[in-house]
mmCIF file of C-alpha atoms (C1' of nucleotides) in Angstrom:
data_model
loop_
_atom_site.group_PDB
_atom_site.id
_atom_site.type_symbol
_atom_site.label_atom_id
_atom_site.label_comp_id
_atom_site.label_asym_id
_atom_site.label_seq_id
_atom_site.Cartn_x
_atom_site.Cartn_y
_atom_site.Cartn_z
ATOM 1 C CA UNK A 776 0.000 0.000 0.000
ATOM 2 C CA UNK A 777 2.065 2.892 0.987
ATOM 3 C CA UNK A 778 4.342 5.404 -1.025
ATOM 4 C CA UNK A 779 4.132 8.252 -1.413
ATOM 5 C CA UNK A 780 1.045 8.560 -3.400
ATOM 6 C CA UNK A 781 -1.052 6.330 -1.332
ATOM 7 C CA UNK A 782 0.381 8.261 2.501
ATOM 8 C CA UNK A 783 -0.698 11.613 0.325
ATOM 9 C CA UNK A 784 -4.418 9.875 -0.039
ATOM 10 C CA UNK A 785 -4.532 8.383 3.571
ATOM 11 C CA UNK A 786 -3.827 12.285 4.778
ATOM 12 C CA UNK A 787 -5.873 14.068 2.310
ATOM 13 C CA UNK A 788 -8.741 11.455 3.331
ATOM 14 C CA UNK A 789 -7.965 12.329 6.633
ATOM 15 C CA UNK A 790 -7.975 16.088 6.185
ATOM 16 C CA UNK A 791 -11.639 15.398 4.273
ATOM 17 C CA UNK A 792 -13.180 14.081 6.888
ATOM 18 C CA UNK A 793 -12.414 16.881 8.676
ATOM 19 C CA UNK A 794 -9.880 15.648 11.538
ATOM 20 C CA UNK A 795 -8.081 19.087 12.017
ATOM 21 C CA UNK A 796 -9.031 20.850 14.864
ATOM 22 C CA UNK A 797 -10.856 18.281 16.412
ATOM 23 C CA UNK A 798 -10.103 17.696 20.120
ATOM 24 C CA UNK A 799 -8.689 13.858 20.989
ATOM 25 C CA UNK A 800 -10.935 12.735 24.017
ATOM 26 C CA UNK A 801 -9.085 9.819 24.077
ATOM 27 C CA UNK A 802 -5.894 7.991 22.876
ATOM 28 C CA UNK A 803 -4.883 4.350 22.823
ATOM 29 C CA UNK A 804 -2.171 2.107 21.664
ATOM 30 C CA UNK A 805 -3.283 -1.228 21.452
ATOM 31 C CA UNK A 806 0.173 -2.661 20.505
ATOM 32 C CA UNK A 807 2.678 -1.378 22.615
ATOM 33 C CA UNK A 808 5.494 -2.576 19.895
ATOM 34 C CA UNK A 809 4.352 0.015 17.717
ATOM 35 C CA UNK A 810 5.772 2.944 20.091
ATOM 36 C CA UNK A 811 8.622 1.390 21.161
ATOM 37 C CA UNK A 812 11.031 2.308 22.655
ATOM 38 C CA UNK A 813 8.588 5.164 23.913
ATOM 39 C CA UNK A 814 6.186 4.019 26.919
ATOM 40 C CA UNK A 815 2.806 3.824 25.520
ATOM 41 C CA UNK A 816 1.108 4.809 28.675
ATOM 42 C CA UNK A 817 3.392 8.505 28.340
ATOM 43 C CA UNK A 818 2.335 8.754 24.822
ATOM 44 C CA UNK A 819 -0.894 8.362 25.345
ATOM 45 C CA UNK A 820 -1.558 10.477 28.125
ATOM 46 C CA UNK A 821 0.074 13.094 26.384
ATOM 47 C CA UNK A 822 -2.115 13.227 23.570
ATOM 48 C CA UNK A 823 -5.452 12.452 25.327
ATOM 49 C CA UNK A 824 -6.911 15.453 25.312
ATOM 50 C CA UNK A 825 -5.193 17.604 23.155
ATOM 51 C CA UNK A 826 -6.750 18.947 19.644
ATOM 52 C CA UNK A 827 -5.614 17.322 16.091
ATOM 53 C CA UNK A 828 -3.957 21.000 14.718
ATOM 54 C CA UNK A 829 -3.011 19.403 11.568
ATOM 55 C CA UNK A 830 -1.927 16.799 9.108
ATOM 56 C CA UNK A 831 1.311 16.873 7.580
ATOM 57 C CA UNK A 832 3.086 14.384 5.257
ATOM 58 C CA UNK A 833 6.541 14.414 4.348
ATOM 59 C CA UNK A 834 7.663 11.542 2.047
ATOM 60 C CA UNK A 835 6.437 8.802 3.616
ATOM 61 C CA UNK A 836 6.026 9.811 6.872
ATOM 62 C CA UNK A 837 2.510 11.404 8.715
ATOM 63 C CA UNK A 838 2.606 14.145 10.912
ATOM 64 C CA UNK A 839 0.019 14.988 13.294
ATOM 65 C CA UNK A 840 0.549 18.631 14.622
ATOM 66 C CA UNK A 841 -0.894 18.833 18.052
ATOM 67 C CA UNK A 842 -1.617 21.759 20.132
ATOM 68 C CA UNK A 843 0.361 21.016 22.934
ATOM 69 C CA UNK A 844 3.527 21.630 20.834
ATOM 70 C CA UNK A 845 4.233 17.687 20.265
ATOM 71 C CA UNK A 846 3.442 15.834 17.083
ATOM 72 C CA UNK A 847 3.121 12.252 16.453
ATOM 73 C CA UNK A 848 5.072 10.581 14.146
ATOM 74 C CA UNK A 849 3.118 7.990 11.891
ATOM 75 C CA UNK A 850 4.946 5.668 9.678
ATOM 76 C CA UNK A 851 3.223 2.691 7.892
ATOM 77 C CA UNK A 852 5.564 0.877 6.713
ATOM 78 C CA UNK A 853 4.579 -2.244 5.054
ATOM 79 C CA UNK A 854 0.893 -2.437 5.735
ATOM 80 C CA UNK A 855 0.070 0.050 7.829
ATOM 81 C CA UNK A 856 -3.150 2.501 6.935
ATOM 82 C CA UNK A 857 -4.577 5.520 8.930
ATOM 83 C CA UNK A 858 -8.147 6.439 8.539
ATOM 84 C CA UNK A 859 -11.182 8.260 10.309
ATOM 85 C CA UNK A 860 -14.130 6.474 11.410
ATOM 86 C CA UNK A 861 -17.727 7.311 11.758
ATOM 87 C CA UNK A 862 -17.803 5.201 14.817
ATOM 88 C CA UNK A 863 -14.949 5.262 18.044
ATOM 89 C CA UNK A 864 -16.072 1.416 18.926
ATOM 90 C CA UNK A 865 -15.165 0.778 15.381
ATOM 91 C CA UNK A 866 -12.154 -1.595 16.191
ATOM 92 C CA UNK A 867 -11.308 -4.368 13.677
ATOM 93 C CA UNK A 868 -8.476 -7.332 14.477
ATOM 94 C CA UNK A 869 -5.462 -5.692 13.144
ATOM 95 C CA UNK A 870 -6.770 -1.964 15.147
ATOM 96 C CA UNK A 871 -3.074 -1.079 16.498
ATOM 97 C CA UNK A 872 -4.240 2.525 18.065
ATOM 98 C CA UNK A 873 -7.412 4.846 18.052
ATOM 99 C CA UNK A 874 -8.343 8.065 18.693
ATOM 100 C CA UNK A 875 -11.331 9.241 20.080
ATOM 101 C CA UNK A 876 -12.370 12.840 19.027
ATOM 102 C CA UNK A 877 -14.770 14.892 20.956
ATOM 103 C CA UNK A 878 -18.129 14.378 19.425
ATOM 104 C CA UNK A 879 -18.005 10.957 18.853
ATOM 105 C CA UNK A 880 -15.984 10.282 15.915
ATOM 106 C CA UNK A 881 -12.769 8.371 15.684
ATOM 107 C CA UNK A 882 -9.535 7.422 14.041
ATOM 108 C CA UNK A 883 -7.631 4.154 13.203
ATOM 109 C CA UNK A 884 -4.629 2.983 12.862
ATOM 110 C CA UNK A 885 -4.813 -0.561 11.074
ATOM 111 C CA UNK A 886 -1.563 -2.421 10.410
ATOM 112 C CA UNK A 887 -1.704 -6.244 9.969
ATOM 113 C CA UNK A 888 1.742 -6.795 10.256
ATOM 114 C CA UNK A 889 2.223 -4.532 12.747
ATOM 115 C CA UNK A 890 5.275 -3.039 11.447
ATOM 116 C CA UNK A 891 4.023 0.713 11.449
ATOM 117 C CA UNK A 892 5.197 2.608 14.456
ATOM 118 C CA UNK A 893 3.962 5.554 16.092
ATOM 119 C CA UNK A 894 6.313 7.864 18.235
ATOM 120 C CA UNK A 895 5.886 11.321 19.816
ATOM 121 C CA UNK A 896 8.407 13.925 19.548
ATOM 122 C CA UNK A 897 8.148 17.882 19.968
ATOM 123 C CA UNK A 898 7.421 19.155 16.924
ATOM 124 C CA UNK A 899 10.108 21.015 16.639
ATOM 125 C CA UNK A 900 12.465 18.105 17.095
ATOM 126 C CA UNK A 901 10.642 15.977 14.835
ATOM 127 C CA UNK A 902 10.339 18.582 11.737
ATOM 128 C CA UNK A 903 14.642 19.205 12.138
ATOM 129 C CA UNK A 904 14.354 15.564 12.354
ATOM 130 C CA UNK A 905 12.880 14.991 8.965
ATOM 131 C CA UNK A 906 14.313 18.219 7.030
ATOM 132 C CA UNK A 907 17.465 16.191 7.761
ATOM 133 C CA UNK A 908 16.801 13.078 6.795
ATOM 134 C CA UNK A 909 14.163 13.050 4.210
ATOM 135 C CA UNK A 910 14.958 14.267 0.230
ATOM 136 C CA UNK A 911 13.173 17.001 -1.786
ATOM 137 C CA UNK A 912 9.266 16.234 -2.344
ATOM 138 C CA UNK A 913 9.252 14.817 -6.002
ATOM 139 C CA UNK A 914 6.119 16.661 -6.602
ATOM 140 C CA UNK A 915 7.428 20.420 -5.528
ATOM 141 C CA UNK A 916 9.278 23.129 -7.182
ATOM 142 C CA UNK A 917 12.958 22.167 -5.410
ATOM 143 C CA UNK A 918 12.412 19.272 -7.692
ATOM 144 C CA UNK A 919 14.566 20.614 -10.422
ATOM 145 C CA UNK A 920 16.259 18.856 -13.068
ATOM 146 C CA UNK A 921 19.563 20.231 -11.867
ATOM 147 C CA UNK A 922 18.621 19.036 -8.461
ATOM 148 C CA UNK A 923 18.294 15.703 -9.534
ATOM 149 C CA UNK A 924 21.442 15.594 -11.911
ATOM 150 C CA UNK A 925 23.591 16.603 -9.462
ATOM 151 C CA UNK A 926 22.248 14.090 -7.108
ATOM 152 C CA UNK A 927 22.489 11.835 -9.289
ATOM 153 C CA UNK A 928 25.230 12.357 -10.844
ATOM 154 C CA UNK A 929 27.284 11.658 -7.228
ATOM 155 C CA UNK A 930 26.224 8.733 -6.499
ATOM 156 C CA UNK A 931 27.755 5.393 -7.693
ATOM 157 C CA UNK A 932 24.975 3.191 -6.527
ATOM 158 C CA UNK A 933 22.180 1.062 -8.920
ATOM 159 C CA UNK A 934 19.708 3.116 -10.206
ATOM 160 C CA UNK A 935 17.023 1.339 -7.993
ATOM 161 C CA UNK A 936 18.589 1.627 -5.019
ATOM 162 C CA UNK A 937 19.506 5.474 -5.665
ATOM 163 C CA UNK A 938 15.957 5.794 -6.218
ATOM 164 C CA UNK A 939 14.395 3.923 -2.980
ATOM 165 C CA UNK A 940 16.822 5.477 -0.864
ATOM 166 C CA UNK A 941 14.484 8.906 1.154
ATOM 167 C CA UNK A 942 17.285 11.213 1.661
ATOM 168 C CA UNK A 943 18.223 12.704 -2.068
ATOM 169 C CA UNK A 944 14.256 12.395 -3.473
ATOM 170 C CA UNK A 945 11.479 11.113 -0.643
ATOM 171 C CA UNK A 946 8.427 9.006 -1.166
ATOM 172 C CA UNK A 947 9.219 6.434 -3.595
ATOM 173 C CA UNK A 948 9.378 2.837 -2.618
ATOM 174 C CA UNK A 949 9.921 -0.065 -4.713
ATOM 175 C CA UNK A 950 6.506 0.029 -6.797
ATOM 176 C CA UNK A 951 7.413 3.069 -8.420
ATOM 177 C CA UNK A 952 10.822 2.826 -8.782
ATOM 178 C CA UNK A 953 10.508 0.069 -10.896
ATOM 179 C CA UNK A 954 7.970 2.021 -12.861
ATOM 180 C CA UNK A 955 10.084 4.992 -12.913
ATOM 181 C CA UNK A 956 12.756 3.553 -14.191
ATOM 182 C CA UNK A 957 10.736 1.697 -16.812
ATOM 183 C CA UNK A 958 9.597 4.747 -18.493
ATOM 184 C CA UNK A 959 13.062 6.046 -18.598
ATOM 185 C CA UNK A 960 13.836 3.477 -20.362
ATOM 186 C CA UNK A 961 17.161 2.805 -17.608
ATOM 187 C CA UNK A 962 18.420 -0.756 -16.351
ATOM 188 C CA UNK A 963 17.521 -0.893 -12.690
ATOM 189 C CA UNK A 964 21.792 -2.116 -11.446
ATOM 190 C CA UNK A 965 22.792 0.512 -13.951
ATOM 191 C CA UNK A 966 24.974 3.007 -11.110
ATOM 192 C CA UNK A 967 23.366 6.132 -11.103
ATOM 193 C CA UNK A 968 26.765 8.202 -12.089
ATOM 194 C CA UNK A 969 27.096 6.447 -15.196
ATOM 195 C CA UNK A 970 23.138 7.365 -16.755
ATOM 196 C CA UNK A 971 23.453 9.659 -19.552
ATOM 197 C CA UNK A 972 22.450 13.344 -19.109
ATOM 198 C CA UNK A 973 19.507 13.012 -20.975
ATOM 199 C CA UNK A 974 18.240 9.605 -19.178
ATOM 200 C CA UNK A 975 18.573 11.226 -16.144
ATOM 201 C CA UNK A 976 16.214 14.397 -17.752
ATOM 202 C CA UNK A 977 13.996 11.593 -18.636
ATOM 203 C CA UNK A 978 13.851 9.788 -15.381
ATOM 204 C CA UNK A 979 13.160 13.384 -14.111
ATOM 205 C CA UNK A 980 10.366 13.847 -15.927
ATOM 206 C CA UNK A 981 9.307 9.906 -15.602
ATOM 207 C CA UNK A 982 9.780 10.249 -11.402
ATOM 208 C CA UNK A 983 6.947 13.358 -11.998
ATOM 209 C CA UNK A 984 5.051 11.520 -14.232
ATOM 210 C CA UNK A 985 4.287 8.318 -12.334
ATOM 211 C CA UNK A 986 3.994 10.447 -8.542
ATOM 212 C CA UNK A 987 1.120 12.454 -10.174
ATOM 213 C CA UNK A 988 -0.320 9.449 -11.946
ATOM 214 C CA UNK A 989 -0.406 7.558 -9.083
ATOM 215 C CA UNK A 990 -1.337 10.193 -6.637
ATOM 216 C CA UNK A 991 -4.833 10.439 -8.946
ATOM 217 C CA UNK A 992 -5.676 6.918 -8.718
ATOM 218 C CA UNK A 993 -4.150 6.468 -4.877
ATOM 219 C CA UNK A 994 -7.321 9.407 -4.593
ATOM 220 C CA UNK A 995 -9.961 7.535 -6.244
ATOM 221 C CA UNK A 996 -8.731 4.681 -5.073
ATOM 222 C CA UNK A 997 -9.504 6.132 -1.178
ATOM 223 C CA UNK A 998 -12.305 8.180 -2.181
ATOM 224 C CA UNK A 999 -14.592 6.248 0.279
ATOM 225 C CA UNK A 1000 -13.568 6.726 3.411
ATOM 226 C CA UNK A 1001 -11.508 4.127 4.530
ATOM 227 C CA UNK A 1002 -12.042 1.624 2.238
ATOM 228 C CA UNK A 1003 -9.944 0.563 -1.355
ATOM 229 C CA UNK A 1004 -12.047 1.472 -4.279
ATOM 230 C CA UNK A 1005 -11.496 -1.850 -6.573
ATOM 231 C CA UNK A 1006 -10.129 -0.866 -10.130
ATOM 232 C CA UNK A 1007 -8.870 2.665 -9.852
ATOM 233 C CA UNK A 1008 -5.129 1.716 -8.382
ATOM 234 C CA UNK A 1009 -2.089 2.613 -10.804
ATOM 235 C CA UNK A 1010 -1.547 0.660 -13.481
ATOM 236 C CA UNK A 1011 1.964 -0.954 -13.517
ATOM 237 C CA UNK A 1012 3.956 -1.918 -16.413
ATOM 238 C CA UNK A 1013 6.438 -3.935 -14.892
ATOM 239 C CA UNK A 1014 5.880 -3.935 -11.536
ATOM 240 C CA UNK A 1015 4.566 -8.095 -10.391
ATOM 241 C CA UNK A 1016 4.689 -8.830 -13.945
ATOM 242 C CA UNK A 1017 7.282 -11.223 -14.318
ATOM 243 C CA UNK A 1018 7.408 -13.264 -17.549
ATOM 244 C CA UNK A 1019 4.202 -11.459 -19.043
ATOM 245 C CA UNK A 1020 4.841 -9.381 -22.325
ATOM 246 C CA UNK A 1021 6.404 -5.660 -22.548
ATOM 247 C CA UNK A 1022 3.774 -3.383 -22.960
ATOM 248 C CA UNK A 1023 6.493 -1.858 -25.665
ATOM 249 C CA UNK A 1024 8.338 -4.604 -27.189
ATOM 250 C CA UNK A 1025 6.178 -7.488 -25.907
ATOM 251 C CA UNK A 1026 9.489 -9.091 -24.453
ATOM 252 C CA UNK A 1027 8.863 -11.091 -21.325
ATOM 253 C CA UNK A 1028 9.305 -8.659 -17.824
ATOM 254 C CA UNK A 1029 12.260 -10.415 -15.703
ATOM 255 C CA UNK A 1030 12.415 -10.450 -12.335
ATOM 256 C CA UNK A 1031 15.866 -10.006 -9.773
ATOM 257 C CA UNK A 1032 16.732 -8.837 -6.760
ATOM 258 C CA UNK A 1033 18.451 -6.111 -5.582
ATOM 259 C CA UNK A 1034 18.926 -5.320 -2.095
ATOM 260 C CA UNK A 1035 16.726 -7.924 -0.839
ATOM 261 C CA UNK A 1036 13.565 -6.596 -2.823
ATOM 262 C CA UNK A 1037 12.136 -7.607 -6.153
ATOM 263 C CA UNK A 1038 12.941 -5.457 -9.070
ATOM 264 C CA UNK A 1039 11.267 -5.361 -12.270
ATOM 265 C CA UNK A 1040 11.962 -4.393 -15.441
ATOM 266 C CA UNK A 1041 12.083 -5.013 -19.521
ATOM 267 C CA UNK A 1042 15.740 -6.296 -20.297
ATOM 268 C CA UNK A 1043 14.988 -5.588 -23.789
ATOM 269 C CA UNK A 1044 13.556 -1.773 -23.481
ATOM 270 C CA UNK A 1045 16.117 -0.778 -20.521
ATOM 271 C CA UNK A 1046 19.652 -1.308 -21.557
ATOM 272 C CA UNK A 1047 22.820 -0.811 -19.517
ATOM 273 C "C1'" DA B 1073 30.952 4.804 1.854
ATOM 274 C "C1'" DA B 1074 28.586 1.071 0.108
ATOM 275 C "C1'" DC B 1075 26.649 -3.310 0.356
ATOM 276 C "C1'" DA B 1076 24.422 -7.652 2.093
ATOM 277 C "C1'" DC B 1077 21.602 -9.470 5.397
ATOM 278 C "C1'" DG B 1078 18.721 -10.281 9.380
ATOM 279 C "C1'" DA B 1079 15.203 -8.362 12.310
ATOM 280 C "C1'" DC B 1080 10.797 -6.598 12.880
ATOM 281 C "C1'" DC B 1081 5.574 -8.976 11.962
ATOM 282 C "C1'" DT B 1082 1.374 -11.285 9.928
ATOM 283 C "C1'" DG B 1083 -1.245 -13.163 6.213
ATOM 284 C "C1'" DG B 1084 -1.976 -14.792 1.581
ATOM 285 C "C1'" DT B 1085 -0.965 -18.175 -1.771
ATOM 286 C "C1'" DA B 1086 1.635 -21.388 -4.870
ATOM 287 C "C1'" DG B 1087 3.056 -25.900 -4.747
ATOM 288 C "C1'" DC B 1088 3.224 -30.365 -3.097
ATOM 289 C "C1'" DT C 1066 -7.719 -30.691 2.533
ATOM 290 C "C1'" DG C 1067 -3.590 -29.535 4.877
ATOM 291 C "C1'" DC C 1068 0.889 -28.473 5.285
ATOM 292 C "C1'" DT C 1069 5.148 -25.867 3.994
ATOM 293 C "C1'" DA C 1070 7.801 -22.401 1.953
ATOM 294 C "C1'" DC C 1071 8.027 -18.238 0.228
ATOM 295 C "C1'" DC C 1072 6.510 -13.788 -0.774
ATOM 296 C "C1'" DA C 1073 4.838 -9.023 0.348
ATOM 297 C "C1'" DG C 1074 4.215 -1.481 -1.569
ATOM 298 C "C1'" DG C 1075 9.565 -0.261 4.467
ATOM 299 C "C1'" DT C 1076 13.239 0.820 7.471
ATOM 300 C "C1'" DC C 1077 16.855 0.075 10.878
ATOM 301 C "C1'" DG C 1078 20.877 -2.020 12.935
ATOM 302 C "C1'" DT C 1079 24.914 -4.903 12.381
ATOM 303 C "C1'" DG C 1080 28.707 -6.766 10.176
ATOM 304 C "C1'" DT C 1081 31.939 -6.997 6.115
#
DNA sequence: AACACGACCTGGTAGC
DNA sequence: TGCTACCAGGTCGTGT
């Protein structure tokens, strides 16, 4: 589920529903693994009864702004999803935390695996925090082309890998990477130094391409509250397709691994 | 600095 | 049907 696209339609979703300002009655952390190594009973008497200022994503990572000068620091990981609810009782198996808002409506956060983690920092601290250590927003203006050539052009590492890593560009995981790179037309082990000027002004534009794409259908996709909308997710190229035909060349998508994750890609249409 | 790899977790599914 | 093995959209810590 989450890159960037889909943590942009979990907080816009949340930001529809109309969680800012609302005051937090009640917090609870189901899963104390989740806060670690913070003590869930702190966190959660520091945030009962404060008011939800505002929601704030930066890559992948949710902010919640609260008005006691802390913020809490959402990050789904894997499976992780964040989403208001009509009803505070609402609690389904994999319910890892909930917030009750004043007036009887709610928030979850649902994570099957339980790898998301929720922590709460000042938000002062936690905004240095992530101007350090997460890259320029693909979709903003200090997205430039000479941005991301000099980035890239430092940096010896496989395209893939320069492109899942948060600090030089944030939000893309290995779903749109692949797809990314696809468009570009660029071999996913091909080190990043070594792409030619105007592959790199292509993956650019491709990077842009696929985050607004995607952050469309991640949209529809969420437009009910809560719940996945069946047929308006991105379409991938390459992405799970191994062996099926190129949507270009109709050669068969291959499959390998690079650092520890699938990667997919046409051999054929992306050349060293 | 860069890389590989295990850890963190649960659930779905391909294959026997 | 039931079991096993492997796979999964992310990140961090450790060791080489």
């Amino acid at each position: 589920m989450p890159e960037l696209p889909e943590v942009e339609a979990v907080c816009r979703n949340l930001r529809a529903a109309g969680v800012e300002g609302l005051s937090i009655v009640r917090f609870r952390i189901e899963r104390p693994g989740i806060a670690r190594p913070q003590e869930v009973g702190d966190v959660e008497a520091a945030v009962s009864g404060c008011r939800l200022l505002r929601v704030e994503r930066r890559g992948k990572n949710i902010l919640l702004h609260l008005s006691n000068g802390q913020s809490l620091h959402v990050h789904l990981r894997m499976t992780g999803n964040l989403y208001p609810v009509p009803d505070p009782r609402f609690r389904p198996m994999a319910t890892r935390a909930w917030w009750e808002f004043d007036g009887g409506r709610g928030m979850l956060f649902e994570d099957s695996r339980a790898l998301g983690r929720i922590h709460l920092y000042p938000t002062a601290e936690l905004t240095a925090r992530m101007d350090e250590q997460i890259g320029v927003e693909p979709l903003d203006g200090a997205f430039t082309t000479q941005f991301f050539v000099q980035q890239a052009k430092r940096s010896g590492r496989p395209a893939k890998l320069f492109l899942m890593d948060q600090h030089p560009v944030a939000g893309l995981g290995n779903i749109y990477a692949a797809e990314a790179l696809f468009r570009a037309r660029i071999h996913p082990e091909v080190p990043m130094k070594r792409v030619s000027k105007p592959r790199l002004l292509a993956l650019h534009g491709a990077i842009v391409q696929v985050m607004r794409e995607a952050v469309d259908s991640a949209a529809l996709a969420y437009a009910e509250p809560g719940r996945f909308v069946e047929g308006e997710s991105f379409p991938c190229a390459v992405y799970d397709r191994e062996q099926e035909p190129c949507t270009i060349c109709e050669r068969p998508i291959r499959r390998i691994t690079q650092g520890g994750r699938s990667t997919y890609y046409c051999p054929a249409c992306q050349r060293r």
